[in-house]
Amino acid sequence: ALQDESPSVRIAAARALGLHGSADDLAQALPVLKDLAAPDKNGVFISLEALSAIEALGKKAEPLREFLRTMPRQDTNAVERTGSYVPRLVEHLLGEGDTQAVTQPRKPDR
C-alpha cells in the first residue's frame, strides 16, 4: 500500500507501519510521508493528511524534523481560507509560534 496510486492510501499505510511496525517498516514509511507533506507539490489537503500522520508518529518522526523546518509551507493554488492550515500545523509540529492556534479552534470574528 506504500506504493498505491492514491496518496491517501499511501499515507494511511505509512502511518500504520510507523505506529505499529518494525524499525524497518518505519524506515520505509518516513520517506512516503516526507514526499507527500509538501503542499506546493501535493496540495493543502494531502499535505495535511501527511502532516497529521507525522504528528501521530511523535518522536518516531524525528528524522523528518529538518525537512519540516525547510519545506515550502504554502500551496499557491490554495484558496485563502485554507492557506494558513499547513503553516500552522508545521509550526505546531516544530514547537514554533502560537501552537494553541492549531489545537484550539478560533472563535469567529463578529
mmCIF file of C-alpha atoms in Angstrom:
data_model
loop_
_atom_site.group_PDB
_atom_site.id
_atom_site.type_symbol
_atom_site.label_atom_id
_atom_site.label_comp_id
_atom_site.label_asym_id
_atom_site.label_seq_id
_atom_site.Cartn_x
_atom_site.Cartn_y
_atom_site.Cartn_z
ATOM 1 C CA ALA A 1 0.000 0.000 0.000
ATOM 2 C CA LEU A 2 3.007 2.347 0.345
ATOM 3 C CA GLN A 3 3.082 2.392 -3.464
ATOM 4 C CA ASP A 4 -0.660 2.707 -4.077
ATOM 5 C CA GLU A 5 -1.687 5.276 -6.673
ATOM 6 C CA SER A 6 -3.803 7.095 -4.066
ATOM 7 C CA PRO A 7 -1.813 9.444 -1.815
ATOM 8 C CA SER A 8 -4.359 8.949 0.978
ATOM 9 C CA VAL A 9 -3.820 5.186 0.908
ATOM 10 C CA ARG A 10 -0.046 5.654 0.983
ATOM 11 C CA ILE A 11 -0.361 7.996 3.957
ATOM 12 C CA ALA A 12 -2.624 5.587 5.861
ATOM 13 C CA ALA A 13 -0.214 2.729 5.198
ATOM 14 C CA ALA A 14 2.794 4.803 6.271
ATOM 15 C CA ARG A 15 1.029 5.890 9.444
ATOM 16 C CA ALA A 16 0.051 2.319 10.351
ATOM 17 C CA LEU A 17 3.522 0.952 9.634
ATOM 18 C CA GLY A 18 5.170 3.787 11.517
ATOM 19 C CA LEU A 19 2.974 3.323 14.563
ATOM 20 C CA HIS A 20 2.745 -0.455 14.680
ATOM 21 C CA GLY A 21 5.530 -1.865 12.528
ATOM 22 C CA SER A 22 9.194 -2.595 12.983
ATOM 23 C CA ALA A 23 12.106 -0.196 12.650
ATOM 24 C CA ASP A 24 12.442 -1.338 9.023
ATOM 25 C CA ASP A 25 8.770 -0.532 8.428
ATOM 26 C CA LEU A 26 9.290 2.937 9.883
ATOM 27 C CA ALA A 27 12.307 3.437 7.617
ATOM 28 C CA GLN A 28 10.060 2.718 4.619
ATOM 29 C CA ALA A 29 7.175 4.832 5.904
ATOM 30 C CA LEU A 30 9.018 8.087 6.627
ATOM 31 C CA PRO A 31 10.070 8.799 3.013
ATOM 32 C CA VAL A 32 6.458 8.345 1.891
ATOM 33 C CA LEU A 33 5.259 10.893 4.435
ATOM 34 C CA LYS A 34 8.105 13.235 3.552
ATOM 35 C CA ASP A 35 7.233 13.037 -0.133
ATOM 36 C CA LEU A 36 3.572 13.841 0.495
ATOM 37 C CA ALA A 37 3.964 16.527 3.182
ATOM 38 C CA ALA A 38 4.916 19.481 0.980
ATOM 39 C CA PRO A 39 1.801 21.461 -0.025
ATOM 40 C CA ASP A 40 3.420 23.040 -3.075
ATOM 41 C CA LYS A 41 3.726 19.566 -4.660
ATOM 42 C CA ASN A 42 0.650 17.826 -3.288
ATOM 43 C CA GLY A 43 -1.889 20.480 -2.310
ATOM 44 C CA VAL A 44 -3.135 21.512 1.100
ATOM 45 C CA PHE A 45 -5.309 18.520 1.892
ATOM 46 C CA ILE A 46 -2.809 15.777 1.067
ATOM 47 C CA SER A 47 -0.184 17.785 2.929
ATOM 48 C CA LEU A 48 -2.446 17.989 5.984
ATOM 49 C CA GLU A 49 -3.039 14.229 5.877
ATOM 50 C CA ALA A 50 0.703 13.542 5.738
ATOM 51 C CA LEU A 51 1.472 16.071 8.479
ATOM 52 C CA SER A 52 -1.236 14.560 10.658
ATOM 53 C CA ALA A 53 0.386 11.149 10.238
ATOM 54 C CA ILE A 54 3.767 12.674 11.106
ATOM 55 C CA GLU A 55 2.229 14.201 14.218
ATOM 56 C CA ALA A 56 0.766 10.805 15.193
ATOM 57 C CA LEU A 57 4.225 9.229 14.961
ATOM 58 C CA GLY A 58 5.587 11.653 17.533
ATOM 59 C CA LYS A 59 9.275 11.037 18.281
ATOM 60 C CA LYS A 60 9.426 8.330 15.637
ATOM 61 C CA ALA A 61 9.154 11.116 13.040
ATOM 62 C CA GLU A 62 12.177 12.985 14.427
ATOM 63 C CA PRO A 63 14.240 12.236 11.267
ATOM 64 C CA LEU A 64 11.794 14.472 9.348
ATOM 65 C CA ARG A 65 12.282 17.481 11.616
ATOM 66 C CA GLU A 66 14.853 19.257 9.438
ATOM 67 C CA PHE A 67 12.740 18.654 6.344
ATOM 68 C CA LEU A 68 9.702 20.156 8.105
ATOM 69 C CA ARG A 69 11.760 23.172 9.088
ATOM 70 C CA THR A 70 12.807 23.874 5.491
ATOM 71 C CA MET A 71 9.934 22.586 3.337
ATOM 72 C CA PRO A 72 7.675 25.022 1.481
ATOM 73 C CA ARG A 73 4.624 25.733 3.612
ATOM 74 C CA GLN A 74 2.313 27.234 1.015
ATOM 75 C CA ASP A 75 0.227 25.864 -1.822
ATOM 76 C CA THR A 76 -0.035 28.767 -4.247
ATOM 77 C CA ASN A 77 -3.258 27.244 -5.608
ATOM 78 C CA ALA A 78 -4.969 27.080 -2.211
ATOM 79 C CA VAL A 79 -7.952 29.262 -1.513
ATOM 80 C CA GLU A 80 -7.413 31.966 1.072
ATOM 81 C CA ARG A 81 -9.323 30.108 3.792
ATOM 82 C CA THR A 82 -7.031 27.058 3.686
ATOM 83 C CA GLY A 83 -3.774 28.918 3.119
ATOM 84 C CA SER A 84 -2.838 29.076 6.793
ATOM 85 C CA TYR A 85 -3.580 25.436 7.685
ATOM 86 C CA VAL A 86 -0.261 23.870 6.679
ATOM 87 C CA PRO A 87 1.984 26.621 8.091
ATOM 88 C CA ARG A 88 0.141 26.489 11.417
ATOM 89 C CA LEU A 89 0.381 22.701 11.640
ATOM 90 C CA VAL A 90 4.093 22.749 10.791
ATOM 91 C CA GLU A 91 4.656 25.416 13.448
ATOM 92 C CA HIS A 92 2.815 23.192 15.918
ATOM 93 C CA LEU A 93 4.929 20.170 14.967
ATOM 94 C CA LEU A 94 8.141 22.145 15.374
ATOM 95 C CA GLY A 95 7.029 23.849 18.590
ATOM 96 C CA GLU A 96 7.149 27.297 16.991
ATOM 97 C CA GLY A 97 4.735 30.193 17.174
ATOM 98 C CA ASP A 98 1.245 30.067 18.647
ATOM 99 C CA THR A 99 0.604 26.332 18.979
ATOM 100 C CA GLN A 100 -2.808 26.988 20.535
ATOM 101 C CA ALA A 101 -3.993 28.213 17.141
ATOM 102 C CA VAL A 102 -3.793 24.619 15.910
ATOM 103 C CA THR A 103 -5.050 22.794 18.949
ATOM 104 C CA GLN A 104 -7.887 25.141 19.886
ATOM 105 C CA PRO A 105 -10.499 26.335 17.401
ATOM 106 C CA ARG A 106 -10.585 30.021 16.660
ATOM 107 C CA LYS A 107 -13.646 31.995 17.657
ATOM 108 C CA PRO A 108 -15.419 33.605 14.717
ATOM 109 C CA ASP A 109 -14.965 37.344 14.254
ATOM 110 C CA ARG A 110 -18.164 39.293 14.770
#
